[in-house]
Amino acid sequence: KAGVTQTPRYLIKTRGQQVTLSCSPISGHRSVSWYQQTPGQGLQFLFEYFSETQRNKGNFPGRFSGRQFSNSRSEMNVSTLELGDSALYLCASSLGNRQETQYFGPGTRLLVL
Amino acid sequence: GESVGLHLPTLSVQEGDNSIINCAYSNSASDYFIWYKQESGKGPQFIIDIRSNMDKRQGQRVTVLLNKTVKHLSLQIAATQPGDSAVYFCAENITPGSTLTFGKGTMLLVSP
């Protein structure tokens, strides 16, 4: 099976712009979770989508949003970018059950100037 | 081994040594734990997992130990190789669904 894929891999934006990142899960996986990784804060959970519905949400401002399509592919959007949004954005997929491994994609490196 | 804290601790070992990476988790209600390895420029890669009804699980060259009394998790890597050099994260499953909460990570450096 192909692994989790994320596009684009690298992105440079300026403050105030908005950005959309895409994630394609492993075939058959219905859950997609998004995480932000920074040197200072580590890996922080953004939100999880399961069957096109947001099932869990982390402690991030409303500028961070996401959605999931019927084929389980997911997008996350960040509006009004701030310098502090520079990070590696990771998505992970799983079947969606508890006590189950999540498999990560390579991430999208976002730099906000 | 070093415990995961607010900064990124580093464990330096020689090739062939056994490595022990520690993690203190936060929630006594957590019932599922995973160790991930992250190499530079890549996403976290699954290593091994353990459920709370177990206290030890072994994989290929790796062993995870779980001590629920003190909320402590450790990853033991036998005969460490230079290719094991990476940042290692523990993660716990707390909330309903599959959301994971990650520790800060430990960097493992293996010298030839």
mmCIF file with all atom_site columns, C-alpha atoms in Angstrom:
data_model
loop_
_atom_site.group_PDB
_atom_site.id
_atom_site.type_symbol
_atom_site.label_atom_id
_atom_site.label_alt_id
_atom_site.label_comp_id
_atom_site.label_asym_id
_atom_site.label_entity_id
_atom_site.label_seq_id
_atom_site.pdbx_PDB_ins_code
_atom_site.Cartn_x
_atom_site.Cartn_y
_atom_site.Cartn_z
_atom_site.occupancy
_atom_site.B_iso_or_equiv
_atom_site.pdbx_formal_charge
_atom_site.auth_seq_id
_atom_site.auth_comp_id
_atom_site.auth_asym_id
_atom_site.auth_atom_id
_atom_site.pdbx_PDB_model_num
ATOM 1   C CA . LYS A 1 1   ? 0.000   0.000  0.000  1.00 0.00 ? 1   LYS A CA 1
ATOM 2   C CA . ALA A 1 2   ? 1.141   3.511  -0.657 1.00 0.00 ? 2   ALA A CA 1
ATOM 3   C CA . GLY A 1 3   ? 1.870   5.547  2.438  1.00 0.00 ? 3   GLY A CA 1
ATOM 4   C CA . VAL A 1 4   ? 0.418   8.862  3.530  1.00 0.00 ? 4   VAL A CA 1
ATOM 5   C CA . THR A 1 5   ? 1.209   11.622 1.055  1.00 0.00 ? 5   THR A CA 1
ATOM 6   C CA . GLN A 1 6   ? 1.222   15.353 1.659  1.00 0.00 ? 6   GLN A CA 1
ATOM 7   C CA . THR A 1 7   ? 1.420   18.234 -0.783 1.00 0.00 ? 7   THR A CA 1
ATOM 8   C CA . PRO A 1 8   ? 3.133   20.533 -1.161 1.00 0.00 ? 8   PRO A CA 1
ATOM 9   C CA . ARG A 1 9   ? 6.297   19.496 0.654  1.00 0.00 ? 9   ARG A CA 1
ATOM 10  C CA . TYR A 1 10  ? 7.589   23.053 1.045  1.00 0.00 ? 10  TYR A CA 1
ATOM 11  C CA . LEU A 1 11  ? 5.841   26.388 1.056  1.00 0.00 ? 11  LEU A CA 1
ATOM 12  C CA . ILE A 1 12  ? 6.846   29.997 1.611  1.00 0.00 ? 12  ILE A CA 1
ATOM 13  C CA . LYS A 1 13  ? 4.184   32.575 2.403  1.00 0.00 ? 13  LYS A CA 1
ATOM 14  C CA . THR A 1 14  ? 4.068   36.087 3.814  1.00 0.00 ? 14  THR A CA 1
ATOM 15  C CA . ARG A 1 15  ? 2.188   37.335 6.840  1.00 0.00 ? 15  ARG A CA 1
ATOM 16  C CA . GLY A 1 16  ? -1.498  37.853 6.258  1.00 0.00 ? 16  GLY A CA 1
ATOM 17  C CA . GLN A 1 17  ? -1.760  35.327 3.450  1.00 0.00 ? 17  GLN A CA 1
ATOM 18  C CA . GLN A 1 18  ? -3.676  32.100 3.693  1.00 0.00 ? 18  GLN A CA 1
ATOM 19  C CA . VAL A 1 19  ? -2.526  28.577 2.855  1.00 0.00 ? 19  VAL A CA 1
ATOM 20  C CA . THR A 1 20  ? -4.097  25.211 2.083  1.00 0.00 ? 20  THR A CA 1
ATOM 21  C CA . LEU A 1 21  ? -2.289  21.932 2.689  1.00 0.00 ? 21  LEU A CA 1
ATOM 22  C CA . SER A 1 22  ? -3.397  18.567 1.398  1.00 0.00 ? 22  SER A CA 1
ATOM 23  C CA . CYS A 1 23  ? -3.152  15.034 2.781  1.00 0.00 ? 23  CYS A CA 1
ATOM 24  C CA . SER A 1 24  ? -4.003  11.716 1.149  1.00 0.00 ? 24  SER A CA 1
ATOM 25  C CA . PRO A 1 25  ? -4.330  8.896  3.683  1.00 0.00 ? 25  PRO A CA 1
ATOM 26  C CA . ILE A 1 26  ? -3.421  5.253  3.296  1.00 0.00 ? 26  ILE A CA 1
ATOM 27  C CA . SER A 1 27  ? -6.049  3.460  1.240  1.00 0.00 ? 27  SER A CA 1
ATOM 28  C CA . GLY A 1 28  ? -8.869  2.252  3.490  1.00 0.00 ? 28  GLY A CA 1
ATOM 29  C CA . HIS A 1 29  ? -8.058  4.633  6.336  1.00 0.00 ? 29  HIS A CA 1
ATOM 30  C CA . ARG A 1 30  ? -10.950 6.856  7.343  1.00 0.00 ? 30  ARG A CA 1
ATOM 31  C CA . SER A 1 31  ? -9.310  8.989  10.011 1.00 0.00 ? 31  SER A CA 1
ATOM 32  C CA . VAL A 1 32  ? -6.931  11.841 9.261  1.00 0.00 ? 32  VAL A CA 1
ATOM 33  C CA . SER A 1 33  ? -5.280  13.827 12.031 1.00 0.00 ? 33  SER A CA 1
ATOM 34  C CA . TRP A 1 34  ? -3.223  16.978 11.636 1.00 0.00 ? 34  TRP A CA 1
ATOM 35  C CA . TYR A 1 35  ? -0.318  18.017 13.846 1.00 0.00 ? 35  TYR A CA 1
ATOM 36  C CA . GLN A 1 36  ? 1.936   21.052 14.004 1.00 0.00 ? 36  GLN A CA 1
ATOM 37  C CA . GLN A 1 37  ? 5.586   20.467 14.827 1.00 0.00 ? 37  GLN A CA 1
ATOM 38  C CA . THR A 1 38  ? 7.884   23.262 15.981 1.00 0.00 ? 38  THR A CA 1
ATOM 39  C CA . PRO A 1 39  ? 11.231  23.139 17.813 1.00 0.00 ? 39  PRO A CA 1
ATOM 40  C CA . GLY A 1 40  ? 9.778   24.926 20.822 1.00 0.00 ? 40  GLY A CA 1
ATOM 41  C CA . GLN A 1 41  ? 6.427   23.189 21.225 1.00 0.00 ? 41  GLN A CA 1
ATOM 42  C CA . GLY A 1 42  ? 7.069   19.768 19.724 1.00 0.00 ? 42  GLY A CA 1
ATOM 43  C CA . LEU A 1 43  ? 4.195   17.874 18.103 1.00 0.00 ? 43  LEU A CA 1
ATOM 44  C CA . GLN A 1 44  ? 0.834   19.451 18.844 1.00 0.00 ? 44  GLN A CA 1
ATOM 45  C CA . PHE A 1 45  ? -2.525  18.081 17.780 1.00 0.00 ? 45  PHE A CA 1
ATOM 46  C CA . LEU A 1 46  ? -4.617  20.336 15.548 1.00 0.00 ? 46  LEU A CA 1
ATOM 47  C CA . PHE A 1 47  ? -7.707  18.292 14.669 1.00 0.00 ? 47  PHE A CA 1
ATOM 48  C CA . GLU A 1 48  ? -8.947  14.907 13.549 1.00 0.00 ? 48  GLU A CA 1
ATOM 49  C CA . TYR A 1 49  ? -11.428 14.115 10.807 1.00 0.00 ? 49  TYR A CA 1
ATOM 50  C CA . PHE A 1 50  ? -13.314 10.876 10.517 1.00 0.00 ? 50  PHE A CA 1
ATOM 51  C CA . SER A 1 51  ? -15.891 10.146 7.832  1.00 0.00 ? 51  SER A CA 1
ATOM 52  C CA . GLU A 1 52  ? -15.926 13.799 6.730  1.00 0.00 ? 52  GLU A CA 1
ATOM 53  C CA . THR A 1 53  ? -16.660 15.056 10.273 1.00 0.00 ? 53  THR A CA 1
ATOM 54  C CA . GLN A 1 54  ? -14.338 16.766 12.705 1.00 0.00 ? 54  GLN A CA 1
ATOM 55  C CA . ARG A 1 55  ? -14.171 14.341 15.604 1.00 0.00 ? 55  ARG A CA 1
ATOM 56  C CA . ASN A 1 56  ? -11.551 15.980 17.832 1.00 0.00 ? 56  ASN A CA 1
ATOM 57  C CA . LYS A 1 57  ? -10.002 19.405 18.009 1.00 0.00 ? 57  LYS A CA 1
ATOM 58  C CA . GLY A 1 58  ? -6.856  20.683 19.647 1.00 0.00 ? 58  GLY A CA 1
ATOM 59  C CA . ASN A 1 59  ? -6.204  24.050 21.229 1.00 0.00 ? 59  ASN A CA 1
ATOM 60  C CA . PHE A 1 60  ? -5.522  26.191 18.173 1.00 0.00 ? 60  PHE A CA 1
ATOM 61  C CA . PRO A 1 61  ? -7.203  29.431 17.082 1.00 0.00 ? 61  PRO A CA 1
ATOM 62  C CA . GLY A 1 62  ? -10.014 29.504 14.564 1.00 0.00 ? 62  GLY A CA 1
ATOM 63  C CA . ARG A 1 63  ? -7.579  30.571 11.833 1.00 0.00 ? 63  ARG A CA 1
ATOM 64  C CA . PHE A 1 64  ? -6.746  26.871 11.589 1.00 0.00 ? 64  PHE A CA 1
ATOM 65  C CA . SER A 1 65  ? -9.454  24.844 9.915  1.00 0.00 ? 65  SER A CA 1
ATOM 66  C CA . GLY A 1 66  ? -9.791  21.643 7.993  1.00 0.00 ? 66  GLY A CA 1
ATOM 67  C CA . ARG A 1 67  ? -12.082 19.406 6.071  1.00 0.00 ? 67  ARG A CA 1
ATOM 68  C CA . GLN A 1 68  ? -12.289 15.871 4.795  1.00 0.00 ? 68  GLN A CA 1
ATOM 69  C CA . PHE A 1 69  ? -13.696 14.637 1.539  1.00 0.00 ? 69  PHE A CA 1
ATOM 70  C CA . SER A 1 70  ? -15.696 11.514 0.801  1.00 0.00 ? 70  SER A CA 1
ATOM 71  C CA . ASN A 1 71  ? -12.528 9.725  -0.380 1.00 0.00 ? 71  ASN A CA 1
ATOM 72  C CA . SER A 1 72  ? -10.949 10.479 3.047  1.00 0.00 ? 72  SER A CA 1
ATOM 73  C CA . ARG A 1 73  ? -8.478  12.978 1.605  1.00 0.00 ? 73  ARG A CA 1
ATOM 74  C CA . SER A 1 74  ? -8.139  15.968 3.881  1.00 0.00 ? 74  SER A CA 1
ATOM 75  C CA . GLU A 1 75  ? -7.103  19.587 3.623  1.00 0.00 ? 75  GLU A CA 1
ATOM 76  C CA . MET A 1 76  ? -6.159  22.048 6.292  1.00 0.00 ? 76  MET A CA 1
ATOM 77  C CA . ASN A 1 77  ? -6.305  25.785 5.870  1.00 0.00 ? 77  ASN A CA 1
ATOM 78  C CA . VAL A 1 78  ? -4.564  28.528 7.800  1.00 0.00 ? 78  VAL A CA 1
ATOM 79  C CA . SER A 1 79  ? -5.854  32.039 7.254  1.00 0.00 ? 79  SER A CA 1
ATOM 80  C CA . THR A 1 80  ? -4.157  35.332 8.091  1.00 0.00 ? 80  THR A CA 1
ATOM 81  C CA . LEU A 1 81  ? -0.756  33.719 8.511  1.00 0.00 ? 81  LEU A CA 1
ATOM 82  C CA . GLU A 1 82  ? 1.504   34.824 11.355 1.00 0.00 ? 82  GLU A CA 1
ATOM 83  C CA . LEU A 1 83  ? 5.262   34.387 11.693 1.00 0.00 ? 83  LEU A CA 1
ATOM 84  C CA . GLY A 1 84  ? 4.638   31.879 14.469 1.00 0.00 ? 84  GLY A CA 1
ATOM 85  C CA . ASP A 1 85  ? 2.779   29.598 12.072 1.00 0.00 ? 85  ASP A CA 1
ATOM 86  C CA . SER A 1 86  ? 6.101   28.592 10.530 1.00 0.00 ? 86  SER A CA 1
ATOM 87  C CA . ALA A 1 87  ? 6.300   24.885 11.252 1.00 0.00 ? 87  ALA A CA 1
ATOM 88  C CA . LEU A 1 88  ? 6.231   21.374 9.880  1.00 0.00 ? 88  LEU A CA 1
ATOM 89  C CA . TYR A 1 89  ? 2.613   20.311 9.394  1.00 0.00 ? 89  TYR A CA 1
ATOM 90  C CA . LEU A 1 90  ? 2.117   16.587 9.619  1.00 0.00 ? 90  LEU A CA 1
ATOM 91  C CA . CYS A 1 91  ? -0.887  14.503 8.843  1.00 0.00 ? 91  CYS A CA 1
ATOM 92  C CA . ALA A 1 92  ? -1.451  10.977 10.035 1.00 0.00 ? 92  ALA A CA 1
ATOM 93  C CA . SER A 1 93  ? -4.000  8.410  8.992  1.00 0.00 ? 93  SER A CA 1
ATOM 94  C CA . SER A 1 94  ? -5.555  5.395  10.664 1.00 0.00 ? 94  SER A CA 1
ATOM 95  C CA . LEU A 1 95  ? -8.648  3.231  10.418 1.00 0.00 ? 95  LEU A CA 1
ATOM 96  C CA . GLY A 1 96  ? -10.139 5.471  13.100 1.00 0.00 ? 96  GLY A CA 1
ATOM 97  C CA . ASN A 1 97  ? -10.488 3.134  16.053 1.00 0.00 ? 97  ASN A CA 1
ATOM 98  C CA . ARG A 1 98  ? -9.037  3.601  19.530 1.00 0.00 ? 98  ARG A CA 1
ATOM 99  C CA . GLN A 1 99  ? -5.798  1.871  20.472 1.00 0.00 ? 99  GLN A CA 1
ATOM 100 C CA . GLU A 1 100 ? -4.649  1.961  16.898 1.00 0.00 ? 100 GLU A CA 1
ATOM 101 C CA . THR A 1 101 ? -1.471  3.146  15.230 1.00 0.00 ? 101 THR A CA 1
ATOM 102 C CA . GLN A 1 102 ? -1.434  6.351  13.239 1.00 0.00 ? 102 GLN A CA 1
ATOM 103 C CA . TYR A 1 103 ? 0.828   6.486  10.199 1.00 0.00 ? 103 TYR A CA 1
ATOM 104 C CA . PHE A 1 104 ? 2.428   9.782  9.319  1.00 0.00 ? 104 PHE A CA 1
ATOM 105 C CA . GLY A 1 105 ? 3.169   11.490 6.048  1.00 0.00 ? 105 GLY A CA 1
ATOM 106 C CA . PRO A 1 106 ? 6.442   13.338 5.344  1.00 0.00 ? 106 PRO A CA 1
ATOM 107 C CA . GLY A 1 107 ? 4.946   16.700 6.285  1.00 0.00 ? 107 GLY A CA 1
ATOM 108 C CA . THR A 1 108 ? 4.670   20.126 4.676  1.00 0.00 ? 108 THR A CA 1
ATOM 109 C CA . ARG A 1 109 ? 7.324   22.614 5.730  1.00 0.00 ? 109 ARG A CA 1
ATOM 110 C CA . LEU A 1 110 ? 5.703   26.069 5.922  1.00 0.00 ? 110 LEU A CA 1
ATOM 111 C CA . LEU A 1 111 ? 7.795   29.202 6.253  1.00 0.00 ? 111 LEU A CA 1
ATOM 112 C CA . VAL A 1 112 ? 6.008   32.488 6.923  1.00 0.00 ? 112 VAL A CA 1
ATOM 113 C CA . LEU A 1 113 ? 8.014   35.629 6.176  1.00 0.00 ? 113 LEU A CA 1
ATOM 114 C CA . GLY B 2 1   ? 18.664  7.114  29.224 1.00 0.00 ? 1   GLY B CA 1
ATOM 115 C CA . GLU B 2 2   ? 17.172  10.573 29.559 1.00 0.00 ? 2   GLU B CA 1
ATOM 116 C CA . SER B 2 3   ? 13.595  11.504 30.391 1.00 0.00 ? 3   SER B CA 1
ATOM 117 C CA . VAL B 2 4   ? 11.575  13.615 28.010 1.00 0.00 ? 4   VAL B CA 1
ATOM 118 C CA . GLY B 2 5   ? 11.083  17.106 29.331 1.00 0.00 ? 5   GLY B CA 1
ATOM 119 C CA . LEU B 2 6   ? 10.294  20.555 28.016 1.00 0.00 ? 6   LEU B CA 1
ATOM 120 C CA . HIS B 2 7   ? 13.607  20.674 26.096 1.00 0.00 ? 7   HIS B CA 1
ATOM 121 C CA . LEU B 2 8   ? 14.970  18.033 23.760 1.00 0.00 ? 8   LEU B CA 1
ATOM 122 C CA . PRO B 2 9   ? 17.368  15.801 25.681 1.00 0.00 ? 9   PRO B CA 1
ATOM 123 C CA . THR B 2 10  ? 20.084  13.906 23.868 1.00 0.00 ? 10  THR B CA 1
ATOM 124 C CA . LEU B 2 11  ? 21.366  10.395 24.414 1.00 0.00 ? 11  LEU B CA 1
ATOM 125 C CA . SER B 2 12  ? 24.758  9.592  22.897 1.00 0.00 ? 12  SER B CA 1
ATOM 126 C CA . VAL B 2 13  ? 25.840  5.961  22.600 1.00 0.00 ? 13  VAL B CA 1
ATOM 127 C CA . GLN B 2 14  ? 28.424  3.870  20.787 1.00 0.00 ? 14  GLN B CA 1
ATOM 128 C CA . GLU B 2 15  ? 27.458  1.462  18.031 1.00 0.00 ? 15  GLU B CA 1
ATOM 129 C CA . GLY B 2 16  ? 26.634  -1.903 19.530 1.00 0.00 ? 16  GLY B CA 1
ATOM 130 C CA . ASP B 2 17  ? 25.540  -0.512 22.906 1.00 0.00 ? 17  ASP B CA 1
ATOM 131 C CA . ASN B 2 18  ? 22.039  -0.951 24.214 1.00 0.00 ? 18  ASN B CA 1
ATOM 132 C CA . SER B 2 19  ? 20.007  2.276  24.424 1.00 0.00 ? 19  SER B CA 1
ATOM 133 C CA . ILE B 2 20  ? 17.208  3.159  26.818 1.00 0.00 ? 20  ILE B CA 1
ATOM 134 C CA . ILE B 2 21  ? 14.933  6.122  26.105 1.00 0.00 ? 21  ILE B CA 1
ATOM 135 C CA . ASN B 2 22  ? 12.467  7.176  28.781 1.00 0.00 ? 22  ASN B CA 1
ATOM 136 C CA . CYS B 2 23  ? 9.137   8.955  28.699 1.00 0.00 ? 23  CYS B CA 1
ATOM 137 C CA . ALA B 2 24  ? 6.866   10.192 31.481 1.00 0.00 ? 24  ALA B CA 1
ATOM 138 C CA . TYR B 2 25  ? 3.283   10.329 30.266 1.00 0.00 ? 25  TYR B CA 1
ATOM 139 C CA . SER B 2 26  ? 0.633   12.642 31.553 1.00 0.00 ? 26  SER B CA 1
ATOM 140 C CA . ASN B 2 27  ? -2.704  10.905 31.983 1.00 0.00 ? 27  ASN B CA 1
ATOM 141 C CA . SER B 2 28  ? -3.399  7.864  34.123 1.00 0.00 ? 28  SER B CA 1
ATOM 142 C CA . ALA B 2 29  ? -6.441  7.160  31.927 1.00 0.00 ? 29  ALA B CA 1
ATOM 143 C CA . SER B 2 30  ? -4.283  6.639  28.829 1.00 0.00 ? 30  SER B CA 1
ATOM 144 C CA . ASP B 2 31  ? -4.578  3.083  27.628 1.00 0.00 ? 31  ASP B CA 1
ATOM 145 C CA . TYR B 2 32  ? -2.497  2.937  24.477 1.00 0.00 ? 32  TYR B CA 1
ATOM 146 C CA . PHE B 2 33  ? 1.067   4.061  23.831 1.00 0.00 ? 33  PHE B CA 1
ATOM 147 C CA . ILE B 2 34  ? 3.241   4.273  20.757 1.00 0.00 ? 34  ILE B CA 1
ATOM 148 C CA . TRP B 2 35  ? 6.910   4.950  20.136 1.00 0.00 ? 35  TRP B CA 1
ATOM 149 C CA . TYR B 2 36  ? 7.821   6.801  16.963 1.00 0.00 ? 36  TYR B CA 1
ATOM 150 C CA . LYS B 2 37  ? 11.181  7.484  15.336 1.00 0.00 ? 37  LYS B CA 1
ATOM 151 C CA . GLN B 2 38  ? 11.675  10.665 13.346 1.00 0.00 ? 38  GLN B CA 1
ATOM 152 C CA . GLU B 2 39  ? 14.675  11.142 11.097 1.00 0.00 ? 39  GLU B CA 1
ATOM 153 C CA . SER B 2 40  ? 15.673  14.540 9.799  1.00 0.00 ? 40  SER B CA 1
ATOM 154 C CA . GLY B 2 41  ? 13.345  15.750 7.058  1.00 0.00 ? 41  GLY B CA 1
ATOM 155 C CA . LYS B 2 42  ? 10.853  12.903 7.506  1.00 0.00 ? 42  LYS B CA 1
ATOM 156 C CA . GLY B 2 43  ? 7.595   12.278 9.307  1.00 0.00 ? 43  GLY B CA 1
ATOM 157 C CA . PRO B 2 44  ? 7.445   10.127 12.450 1.00 0.00 ? 44  PRO B CA 1
ATOM 158 C CA . GLN B 2 45  ? 7.748   6.407  11.759 1.00 0.00 ? 45  GLN B CA 1
ATOM 159 C CA . PHE B 2 46  ? 5.985   3.786  13.893 1.00 0.00 ? 46  PHE B CA 1
ATOM 160 C CA . ILE B 2 47  ? 8.327   1.590  15.949 1.00 0.00 ? 47  ILE B CA 1
ATOM 161 C CA . ILE B 2 48  ? 6.264   -0.307 18.495 1.00 0.00 ? 48  ILE B CA 1
ATOM 162 C CA . ASP B 2 49  ? 3.095   0.058  20.537 1.00 0.00 ? 49  ASP B CA 1
ATOM 163 C CA . ILE B 2 50  ? 1.738   -1.281 23.821 1.00 0.00 ? 50  ILE B CA 1
ATOM 164 C CA . ARG B 2 51  ? -1.667  -1.409 25.464 1.00 0.00 ? 51  ARG B CA 1
ATOM 165 C CA . SER B 2 52  ? -2.191  -0.659 29.122 1.00 0.00 ? 52  SER B CA 1
ATOM 166 C CA . ASN B 2 53  ? -3.071  -4.271 29.942 1.00 0.00 ? 53  ASN B CA 1
ATOM 167 C CA . MET B 2 54  ? 0.561   -5.181 29.220 1.00 0.00 ? 54  MET B CA 1
ATOM 168 C CA . ASP B 2 55  ? 3.796   -4.134 30.894 1.00 0.00 ? 55  ASP B CA 1
ATOM 169 C CA . LYS B 2 56  ? 6.244   -5.321 28.253 1.00 0.00 ? 56  LYS B CA 1
ATOM 170 C CA . ARG B 2 57  ? 6.259   -5.888 24.536 1.00 0.00 ? 57  ARG B CA 1
ATOM 171 C CA . GLN B 2 58  ? 9.117   -6.924 22.281 1.00 0.00 ? 58  GLN B CA 1
ATOM 172 C CA . GLY B 2 59  ? 9.790   -6.276 18.641 1.00 0.00 ? 59  GLY B CA 1
ATOM 173 C CA . GLN B 2 60  ? 12.822  -6.660 16.457 1.00 0.00 ? 60  GLN B CA 1
ATOM 174 C CA . ARG B 2 61  ? 15.713  -5.230 18.516 1.00 0.00 ? 61  ARG B CA 1
ATOM 175 C CA . VAL B 2 62  ? 13.251  -3.065 20.461 1.00 0.00 ? 62  VAL B CA 1
ATOM 176 C CA . THR B 2 63  ? 11.396  -3.556 23.733 1.00 0.00 ? 63  THR B CA 1
ATOM 177 C CA . VAL B 2 64  ? 8.834   -1.243 25.299 1.00 0.00 ? 64  VAL B CA 1
ATOM 178 C CA . LEU B 2 65  ? 8.238   -1.299 29.042 1.00 0.00 ? 65  LEU B CA 1
ATOM 179 C CA . LEU B 2 66  ? 5.198   0.275  30.679 1.00 0.00 ? 66  LEU B CA 1
ATOM 180 C CA . ASN B 2 67  ? 4.977   1.158  34.368 1.00 0.00 ? 67  ASN B CA 1
ATOM 181 C CA . LYS B 2 68  ? 1.470   2.420  35.028 1.00 0.00 ? 68  LYS B CA 1
ATOM 182 C CA . THR B 2 69  ? 2.134   3.006  38.714 1.00 0.00 ? 69  THR B CA 1
ATOM 183 C CA . VAL B 2 70  ? 4.545   5.836  38.001 1.00 0.00 ? 70  VAL B CA 1
ATOM 184 C CA . LYS B 2 71  ? 3.227   6.651  34.500 1.00 0.00 ? 71  LYS B CA 1
ATOM 185 C CA . HIS B 2 72  ? 6.510   5.789  32.848 1.00 0.00 ? 72  HIS B CA 1
ATOM 186 C CA . LEU B 2 73  ? 7.295   4.328  29.465 1.00 0.00 ? 73  LEU B CA 1
ATOM 187 C CA . SER B 2 74  ? 10.677  3.252  28.140 1.00 0.00 ? 74  SER B CA 1
ATOM 188 C CA . LEU B 2 75  ? 12.065  2.106  24.805 1.00 0.00 ? 75  LEU B CA 1
ATOM 189 C CA . GLN B 2 76  ? 15.041  -0.223 24.790 1.00 0.00 ? 76  GLN B CA 1
ATOM 190 C CA . ILE B 2 77  ? 17.035  -0.631 21.593 1.00 0.00 ? 77  ILE B CA 1
ATOM 191 C CA . ALA B 2 78  ? 19.441  -3.549 21.489 1.00 0.00 ? 78  ALA B CA 1
ATOM 192 C CA . ALA B 2 79  ? 22.757  -3.384 19.636 1.00 0.00 ? 79  ALA B CA 1
ATOM 193 C CA . THR B 2 80  ? 22.203  0.208  18.566 1.00 0.00 ? 80  THR B CA 1
ATOM 194 C CA . GLN B 2 81  ? 23.295  1.048  15.024 1.00 0.00 ? 81  GLN B CA 1
ATOM 195 C CA . PRO B 2 82  ? 24.180  4.385  13.371 1.00 0.00 ? 82  PRO B CA 1
ATOM 196 C CA . GLY B 2 83  ? 20.906  4.118  11.428 1.00 0.00 ? 83  GLY B CA 1
ATOM 197 C CA . ASP B 2 84  ? 19.051  4.334  14.732 1.00 0.00 ? 84  ASP B CA 1
ATOM 198 C CA . SER B 2 85  ? 20.159  7.952  15.103 1.00 0.00 ? 85  SER B CA 1
ATOM 199 C CA . ALA B 2 86  ? 16.959  10.009 15.173 1.00 0.00 ? 86  ALA B CA 1
ATOM 200 C CA . VAL B 2 87  ? 14.511  11.734 17.498 1.00 0.00 ? 87  VAL B CA 1
ATOM 201 C CA . TYR B 2 88  ? 12.274  9.328  19.392 1.00 0.00 ? 88  TYR B CA 1
ATOM 202 C CA . PHE B 2 89  ? 8.806   10.288 20.588 1.00 0.00 ? 89  PHE B CA 1
ATOM 203 C CA . CYS B 2 90  ? 6.403   8.545  22.884 1.00 0.00 ? 90  CYS B CA 1
ATOM 204 C CA . ALA B 2 91  ? 2.696   9.152  22.311 1.00 0.00 ? 91  ALA B CA 1
ATOM 205 C CA . GLU B 2 92  ? -0.384  8.326  24.356 1.00 0.00 ? 92  GLU B CA 1
ATOM 206 C CA . ASN B 2 93  ? -3.987  7.833  23.305 1.00 0.00 ? 93  ASN B CA 1
ATOM 207 C CA . ILE B 2 94  ? -6.180  9.718  25.727 1.00 0.00 ? 94  ILE B CA 1
ATOM 208 C CA . THR B 2 95  ? -9.304  11.053 24.082 1.00 0.00 ? 95  THR B CA 1
ATOM 209 C CA . PRO B 2 96  ? -12.009 9.052  22.366 1.00 0.00 ? 96  PRO B CA 1
ATOM 210 C CA . GLY B 2 97  ? -11.010 8.286  18.829 1.00 0.00 ? 97  GLY B CA 1
ATOM 211 C CA . SER B 2 98  ? -7.407  8.001  17.807 1.00 0.00 ? 98  SER B CA 1
ATOM 212 C CA . THR B 2 99  ? -5.938  11.363 18.844 1.00 0.00 ? 99  THR B CA 1
ATOM 213 C CA . LEU B 2 100 ? -2.417  11.108 20.186 1.00 0.00 ? 100 LEU B CA 1
ATOM 214 C CA . THR B 2 101 ? -0.613  13.326 22.658 1.00 0.00 ? 101 THR B CA 1
ATOM 215 C CA . PHE B 2 102 ? 3.131   13.386 22.122 1.00 0.00 ? 102 PHE B CA 1
ATOM 216 C CA . GLY B 2 103 ? 6.063   13.814 24.446 1.00 0.00 ? 103 GLY B CA 1
ATOM 217 C CA . LYS B 2 104 ? 8.748   16.332 23.545 1.00 0.00 ? 104 LYS B CA 1
ATOM 218 C CA . GLY B 2 105 ? 11.136  13.742 22.146 1.00 0.00 ? 105 GLY B CA 1
ATOM 219 C CA . THR B 2 106 ? 14.659  12.468 22.802 1.00 0.00 ? 106 THR B CA 1
ATOM 220 C CA . MET B 2 107 ? 17.473  12.698 20.284 1.00 0.00 ? 107 MET B CA 1
ATOM 221 C CA . LEU B 2 108 ? 19.535  9.514  19.983 1.00 0.00 ? 108 LEU B CA 1
ATOM 222 C CA . LEU B 2 109 ? 23.037  9.892  18.522 1.00 0.00 ? 109 LEU B CA 1
ATOM 223 C CA . VAL B 2 110 ? 24.906  6.700  17.665 1.00 0.00 ? 110 VAL B CA 1
ATOM 224 C CA . SER B 2 111 ? 28.627  6.910  16.993 1.00 0.00 ? 111 SER B CA 1
ATOM 225 C CA . PRO B 2 112 ? 30.317  4.278  14.808 1.00 0.00 ? 112 PRO B CA 1
#
